[in-house]
Amino acid sequence: MGAHLEFKEISRSSTTRARAGIIHTPRGDIETPVFMPVGTLATVKSLSPEDLLSCGAKIILGNTYHLYLRPGCDVIQAFSGLHRFMHWDGPILTDSGGFQVFSLARLRKITEEGADFQSHIDGSRHLLTPEKAIEIQLCLNSDIIMCLDQCIAYPAAQKEAAEALELTARWAGRCKRAWMDRTSEKACALFGIVQGGMYPDLRRASAAALVELGFPGYAIGGLSVGEPADVMLEMAEITLRQLPRTAPRYIMGVGTPENLVELVSRGADMFDCVMPTRNARNGQLFTPKGTLNIANARFRADTAPIDAGCACYTCRHYSRAYLRHLYLSREILAYRLNTIHNIHYYISLMGEMRRAIIKDDFDDFRKHFYEQRTPGSEEEP
């Protein structure tokens, strides 16, 4: 199939569906479960690649829609792809742009051919077809690329969700054909994306259609779009059970630390979310006890680090008082130091879960995770 990716499940919880694995790619191995920092515009906001490495990042995410519009494929091709352009040697996963067309593009029109949209930058018109999405991602030279899918809003009528998943399945077939025609040019793996709204039968149908097409990996899209957390978990669990154990399973755009723990327990392997970076820029810092708001007045003269048990660069060198001062002064360094901590927290959380799965004490890990977050603790917002 020209996958250029191999997944191996190495351990599984005896009491949950949580599993630990390894994804082999030409640019390096990725231990799962894994969190991928979001580098939409060929940068994880405020961080250098060296910062990411120090946080333990093994793979990062870029976005087809944004990079296609700016700086453009001609610029990135001059560097033979994103890796040299942004000075990142590890694996890169790129989203197809479907979600961004849905959420950002003005005057979009979805047809069988593709997504016709108006750029949010300059108003220019573009047609993103399944074949074009593959072409752009091959230009980016990503290690894992995604099929173009049709995203829908929440809530959505069942008829709308059914039509979107059927179009997504047809587009997935076109993406696979385009990918197979050109896979010899680049070493990349193509993932299909499950849609289906919040309807269990549609989720099952979408997953079955993609599995029948056959992909090196599978993603679950259309979650974390405003639905209640229990609905998100239900749809994810239903879908995960339909996907083969022999391939990595990726939940797109999710989520909170609690989301990650629950989804790993249901068998998910890969995650991305802007929450650790976006919240860092808003002064929200993650700790085992909960979320800490660094702007809070009680940290004005606090000499302690964000988290005494954290080994990140920020916690090893800076106090809450200093971080509060930087944040309130709107110093650029605040965003970098806060983001280092949050990314480190997310990646460390995934590592803790992996170790718990391998030791087969994931239930104990999950119990301890929630016990630390008891309401009323110092870190609760």
Coordinates of C-alpha atoms in Angstrom, one line a residue:
M1 CA 0.0 0.0 0.0
G2 CA 3.0 2.3 0.2
A3 CA 2.2 3.2 3.8
H4 CA 5.7 4.2 4.9
L5 CA 4.4 3.6 8.5
E6 CA 4.3 0.6 10.7
F7 CA 2.3 0.4 14.0
K8 CA 2.9 -2.2 16.6
E9 CA 0.8 -2.6 19.8
I10 CA 3.2 -3.6 22.5
S11 CA 1.0 -3.7 25.6
R12 CA -2.6 -3.5 26.6
S13 CA -4.5 -2.9 29.8
S14 CA -6.2 -5.9 31.2
T15 CA -9.1 -3.9 32.6
T16 CA -9.6 -1.2 30.0
R17 CA -9.1 -0.8 26.2
A18 CA -6.0 1.4 26.8
R19 CA -2.9 0.3 24.9
A20 CA 0.7 1.3 24.4
G21 CA 2.3 1.0 21.0
I22 CA 5.0 2.4 18.7
I23 CA 4.6 4.0 15.3
H24 CA 7.7 3.5 13.1
T25 CA 8.2 6.2 10.5
P26 CA 11.3 7.0 8.3
R27 CA 11.9 10.1 10.4
G28 CA 11.7 8.4 13.8
D29 CA 9.7 6.2 16.1
I30 CA 6.7 7.6 18.0
E31 CA 5.7 6.0 21.2
T32 CA 1.9 5.9 21.9
P33 CA -0.3 7.2 23.4
V34 CA 1.1 10.4 22.0
F35 CA 0.2 14.1 22.1
M36 CA 1.1 16.2 19.1
P37 CA 1.7 19.9 19.7
V38 CA -0.1 22.0 17.1
G39 CA 2.2 24.0 14.8
T40 CA -0.5 25.3 12.5
L41 CA 1.7 27.8 10.6
A42 CA 4.9 25.7 10.7
T43 CA 5.5 26.9 14.3
V44 CA 4.2 25.9 17.7
K45 CA 3.4 29.4 18.9
S46 CA 6.3 31.0 20.8
L47 CA 8.5 27.8 20.9
S48 CA 11.6 26.8 18.9
P49 CA 12.1 23.2 17.8
E50 CA 14.7 22.9 20.6
D51 CA 12.1 23.9 23.1
L52 CA 9.8 21.2 21.8
L53 CA 12.5 18.6 22.0
S54 CA 13.2 19.6 25.6
C55 CA 9.5 19.0 26.3
G56 CA 9.7 15.5 24.9
A57 CA 7.8 16.1 21.6
K58 CA 8.3 13.4 19.0
I59 CA 5.8 14.6 16.4
I60 CA 4.1 17.9 15.6
L61 CA 1.1 19.0 13.6
G62 CA 0.9 21.4 10.7
N63 CA -2.1 22.6 8.6
T64 CA -2.7 22.3 4.9
Y65 CA -5.2 25.1 4.6
H66 CA -3.0 27.7 6.4
L67 CA 0.3 26.7 4.8
Y68 CA -1.3 26.5 1.3
L69 CA -2.5 30.1 1.7
R70 CA 0.6 31.4 3.4
P71 CA 3.5 31.1 2.6
G72 CA 2.4 28.9 -0.2
C73 CA 3.7 25.6 -1.7
D74 CA 6.2 27.4 -4.0
V75 CA 8.1 28.7 -0.9
I76 CA 8.0 25.4 1.0
Q77 CA 9.1 23.5 -2.0
A78 CA 12.2 25.6 -2.2
F79 CA 13.1 23.9 1.1
S80 CA 12.0 20.4 0.0
G81 CA 9.2 20.5 2.5
L82 CA 8.2 21.7 6.0
H83 CA 11.0 20.0 7.9
R84 CA 13.9 22.1 6.6
F85 CA 11.7 25.1 6.3
M86 CA 10.9 25.1 10.0
H87 CA 14.1 23.3 11.3
W88 CA 12.2 20.3 12.6
D89 CA 13.8 16.9 11.9
G90 CA 11.1 14.7 13.5
P91 CA 7.8 13.4 12.0
I92 CA 5.1 15.9 11.0
L93 CA 1.4 15.2 10.6
T94 CA -0.6 17.6 8.5
D95 CA -4.4 18.0 8.6
S96 CA -6.1 18.2 5.2
G97 CA -7.7 21.6 5.7
G98 CA -11.3 20.4 5.9
F99 CA -11.9 21.7 9.4
Q100 CA -10.4 25.1 8.5
V101 CA -12.5 25.4 5.4
F102 CA -15.5 24.7 7.6
S103 CA -14.6 27.1 10.4
L104 CA -12.6 29.9 8.8
A105 CA -13.3 30.3 5.1
R106 CA -15.9 32.8 4.0
L107 CA -18.5 31.9 1.4
R108 CA -17.6 28.3 1.2
K109 CA -19.5 25.9 -1.1
I110 CA -19.2 22.2 -0.8
T111 CA -19.8 20.1 -3.9
E112 CA -18.9 16.7 -5.1
E113 CA -15.8 18.1 -6.7
G114 CA -14.5 19.7 -3.5
A115 CA -14.6 22.7 -1.2
D116 CA -14.8 26.1 -2.9
F117 CA -13.9 28.8 -0.5
Q118 CA -12.8 32.4 0.0
S119 CA -9.5 32.9 1.8
H120 CA -9.8 34.4 5.3
I121 CA -6.6 36.3 4.5
D122 CA -7.2 38.2 1.3
G123 CA -10.6 37.1 0.0
S124 CA -9.2 35.2 -3.0
R125 CA -11.1 32.1 -4.1
H126 CA -9.8 28.6 -4.1
L127 CA -11.0 25.1 -4.8
L128 CA -9.7 22.4 -2.4
T129 CA -10.4 19.0 -4.0
P130 CA -9.4 15.7 -2.5
E131 CA -6.6 15.4 -5.1
K132 CA -5.4 19.0 -4.3
A133 CA -5.3 18.2 -0.6
I134 CA -3.0 15.3 -1.3
E135 CA -0.9 17.4 -3.7
I136 CA -0.4 20.1 -1.1
Q137 CA 0.5 17.7 1.6
L138 CA 3.0 15.9 -0.6
C139 CA 4.5 19.4 -1.3
L140 CA 4.8 19.9 2.5
N141 CA 6.5 16.5 2.6
S142 CA 4.6 15.5 5.7
D143 CA 5.1 12.1 7.3
I144 CA 1.4 11.5 8.0
I145 CA -1.2 13.1 5.8
M146 CA -5.0 13.2 6.1
C147 CA -7.8 12.7 3.7
L148 CA -10.1 15.7 2.9
D149 CA -13.3 15.4 4.9
Q150 CA -16.5 17.4 5.2
C151 CA -16.9 18.8 8.7
I152 CA -20.4 19.7 10.0
A153 CA -21.6 21.9 12.9
Y154 CA -23.1 20.7 16.1
P155 CA -26.0 20.1 16.4
A156 CA -26.7 18.7 12.9
A157 CA -29.7 16.8 11.6
Q158 CA -29.2 13.1 10.9
K159 CA -29.8 13.7 7.1
E160 CA -27.0 16.3 7.0
A161 CA -24.6 14.1 9.0
A162 CA -25.4 11.2 6.7
E163 CA -24.8 13.2 3.5
A164 CA -21.5 14.6 4.9
L165 CA -20.2 11.1 5.9
E166 CA -21.1 9.7 2.4
L167 CA -19.3 12.6 0.7
T168 CA -16.3 12.2 3.1
A169 CA -16.1 8.5 2.2
R170 CA -16.2 9.2 -1.6
W171 CA -13.5 11.9 -1.1
A172 CA -11.5 9.4 1.0
G173 CA -11.5 7.0 -2.0
R174 CA -10.3 9.8 -4.3
C175 CA -7.6 10.8 -1.8
K176 CA -6.4 7.2 -1.6
R177 CA -6.1 6.9 -5.4
A178 CA -4.2 10.2 -5.6
W179 CA -1.9 9.1 -2.8
M180 CA -1.2 5.7 -4.3
D181 CA -0.5 7.3 -7.7
R182 CA 2.2 9.5 -6.1
T183 CA 3.4 7.7 -3.0
S184 CA 6.6 6.7 -4.6
E185 CA 7.5 10.4 -4.7
K186 CA 7.4 10.9 -1.0
A187 CA 7.5 8.6 2.1
C188 CA 4.2 9.4 3.8
A189 CA 1.2 7.5 5.2
L190 CA -2.4 8.5 4.6
F191 CA -5.1 8.4 7.3
G192 CA -8.8 8.3 6.7
I193 CA -11.1 10.5 8.8
V194 CA -14.4 9.1 10.3
Q195 CA -17.3 11.5 10.4
G196 CA -21.0 10.9 11.2
G197 CA -22.0 13.6 13.7
M198 CA -23.4 12.5 17.0
Y199 CA -25.2 9.5 15.6
P200 CA -23.9 6.1 16.6
D201 CA -25.2 4.3 13.4
L202 CA -23.6 6.9 11.2
R203 CA -20.3 6.7 13.1
R204 CA -20.3 2.9 12.6
A205 CA -21.1 3.3 8.9
S206 CA -18.4 5.9 8.3
A207 CA -15.8 3.7 10.1
A208 CA -16.8 0.6 8.1
A209 CA -16.5 2.5 4.8
L210 CA -13.0 3.7 5.6
V211 CA -11.8 0.3 6.9
E212 CA -13.1 -1.3 3.7
L213 CA -11.0 1.2 1.7
G214 CA -8.0 0.4 3.9
F215 CA -5.6 3.0 5.3
P216 CA -2.4 2.8 7.4
G217 CA -4.2 4.7 10.2
Y218 CA -7.6 6.2 11.1
A219 CA -8.7 9.5 12.6
I220 CA -11.9 10.4 14.3
G221 CA -13.0 13.9 13.3
G222 CA -16.0 16.0 14.1
L223 CA -15.6 15.8 17.9
S224 CA -15.0 18.6 20.4
V225 CA -17.2 20.9 18.3
G226 CA -19.5 22.0 21.1
E227 CA -21.1 18.7 22.1
P228 CA -21.3 17.7 25.8
A229 CA -18.3 15.8 27.0
D230 CA -20.3 12.6 27.7
V231 CA -21.6 12.6 24.1
M232 CA -18.0 13.1 22.7
L233 CA -16.8 10.2 24.8
E234 CA -19.7 8.0 23.6
M235 CA -19.1 8.8 20.0
A236 CA -15.4 8.2 20.3
E237 CA -15.9 4.9 22.1
I238 CA -18.4 3.6 19.5
T239 CA -16.0 4.6 16.7
L240 CA -12.8 3.3 18.3
R241 CA -14.4 -0.2 18.6
Q242 CA -15.0 -0.2 14.8
L243 CA -11.3 0.5 13.9
P244 CA -8.7 -2.2 13.5
R245 CA -6.2 -2.9 16.3
T246 CA -3.4 -3.1 13.6
A247 CA -3.5 0.7 12.9
P248 CA -3.0 3.8 15.0
R249 CA -6.2 5.6 16.0
Y250 CA -6.2 9.3 16.2
I251 CA -8.7 11.6 17.9
M252 CA -8.6 15.0 16.2
G253 CA -8.7 18.3 18.2
V254 CA -9.3 16.8 21.7
G255 CA -8.9 18.0 24.4
T256 CA -8.6 18.5 28.2
P257 CA -6.3 16.3 30.4
E258 CA -9.5 14.5 31.5
N259 CA -10.5 14.0 27.9
L260 CA -7.1 12.4 27.1
V261 CA -7.2 10.0 30.1
E262 CA -10.7 8.9 29.2
L263 CA -10.0 8.5 25.5
V264 CA -6.8 6.6 26.1
S265 CA -8.8 4.2 28.4
R266 CA -11.1 3.6 25.4
G267 CA -8.3 2.7 23.0
A268 CA -7.2 6.0 21.4
D269 CA -3.5 6.4 20.4
M270 CA -2.9 9.9 19.0
F271 CA -4.1 13.4 20.0
D272 CA -3.7 17.0 19.1
C273 CA -5.3 20.1 20.6
V274 CA -4.5 23.9 20.7
M275 CA -5.6 23.9 24.4
P276 CA -2.1 23.8 26.0
T277 CA -0.7 26.5 23.8
R278 CA -3.8 28.7 23.7
N279 CA -4.4 28.5 27.4
A280 CA -0.7 29.3 28.1
R281 CA -1.1 32.6 26.2
N282 CA -4.2 33.3 28.3
G283 CA -2.3 32.6 31.6
Q284 CA -3.9 29.2 32.2
L285 CA -1.4 26.6 33.4
F286 CA -2.0 22.9 33.8
T287 CA -0.9 21.0 36.9
P288 CA -1.8 17.6 38.4
K289 CA -4.1 19.4 40.8
G290 CA -6.0 21.3 38.2
T291 CA -5.7 24.6 36.3
L292 CA -3.7 27.5 37.7
N293 CA -4.5 31.1 36.7
I294 CA -1.1 32.8 36.8
A295 CA -2.8 36.3 36.9
N296 CA -4.3 35.5 40.3
A297 CA -3.3 38.0 43.0
R298 CA -2.3 35.3 45.4
F299 CA 0.8 34.5 43.2
R300 CA 2.1 38.1 43.5
A301 CA 5.0 37.2 45.8
D302 CA 4.9 33.4 45.4
T303 CA 8.4 32.0 45.2
A304 CA 7.3 28.5 44.3
P305 CA 7.4 27.1 40.7
I306 CA 4.1 26.4 38.8
D307 CA 4.4 22.8 40.0
A308 CA 7.1 21.6 42.3
G309 CA 7.0 18.1 40.8
C310 CA 7.5 19.3 37.2
A311 CA 10.9 19.0 35.5
C312 CA 10.2 21.4 32.6
Y313 CA 12.6 24.3 31.9
T314 CA 10.1 26.9 33.3
C315 CA 9.5 25.1 36.6
R316 CA 13.2 24.5 37.1
H317 CA 14.1 28.2 36.7
Y318 CA 11.2 30.5 37.4
S319 CA 8.7 31.3 40.2
R320 CA 5.0 31.9 40.0
A321 CA 5.6 35.5 41.1
Y322 CA 7.9 36.1 38.1
L323 CA 5.6 34.4 35.7
R324 CA 2.7 36.5 37.0
H325 CA 4.8 39.7 36.6
L326 CA 5.7 38.8 33.0
Y327 CA 2.1 37.9 32.1
L328 CA 0.6 41.0 33.6
S329 CA 3.3 43.1 31.9
R330 CA 2.5 41.4 28.5
E331 CA 6.1 40.4 28.1
I332 CA 6.7 38.1 25.2
L333 CA 8.7 35.8 27.5
A334 CA 5.5 35.0 29.4
Y335 CA 4.0 33.2 26.4
R336 CA 7.1 31.1 25.8
L337 CA 7.6 30.1 29.4
N338 CA 3.9 29.3 30.0
T339 CA 3.8 27.3 26.7
I340 CA 6.9 25.3 27.6
H341 CA 5.2 24.2 30.8
N342 CA 1.8 23.3 29.3
I343 CA 3.3 21.3 26.4
H344 CA 5.6 19.5 28.9
Y345 CA 2.6 18.7 31.1
Y346 CA 0.6 17.2 28.2
I347 CA 3.5 15.2 26.9
S348 CA 4.5 14.0 30.4
L349 CA 0.8 13.0 31.0
M350 CA 0.9 10.8 27.9
G351 CA 4.2 9.2 29.2
E352 CA 2.7 8.5 32.5
M353 CA -0.3 6.8 30.9
R354 CA 2.0 4.7 28.6
R355 CA 4.0 3.5 31.6
A356 CA 0.8 2.6 33.5
I357 CA -0.5 0.6 30.5
I358 CA 2.8 -1.3 30.3
K359 CA 2.8 -2.0 34.0
D360 CA -1.0 -2.9 33.7
D361 CA -2.1 -0.6 36.4
F362 CA -4.0 1.9 34.3
D363 CA -7.0 1.8 36.6
D364 CA -4.8 2.8 39.5
F365 CA -3.3 5.6 37.4
R366 CA -6.7 6.9 36.5
K367 CA -7.9 6.8 40.1
H368 CA -4.8 8.7 41.3
F369 CA -5.2 11.2 38.4
Y370 CA -8.7 12.2 39.6
E371 CA -7.8 12.0 43.3
Q372 CA -5.2 14.7 42.8
R373 CA -7.9 16.9 41.2
T374 CA -10.2 16.9 44.2
P375 CA -12.4 20.1 44.2
G376 CA -11.1 22.6 46.7
S377 CA -7.4 22.0 46.1
E378 CA -5.1 24.9 45.8
E379 CA -4.9 24.7 42.0
E380 CA -8.7 24.6 41.3
P381 CA -9.9 27.7 39.3

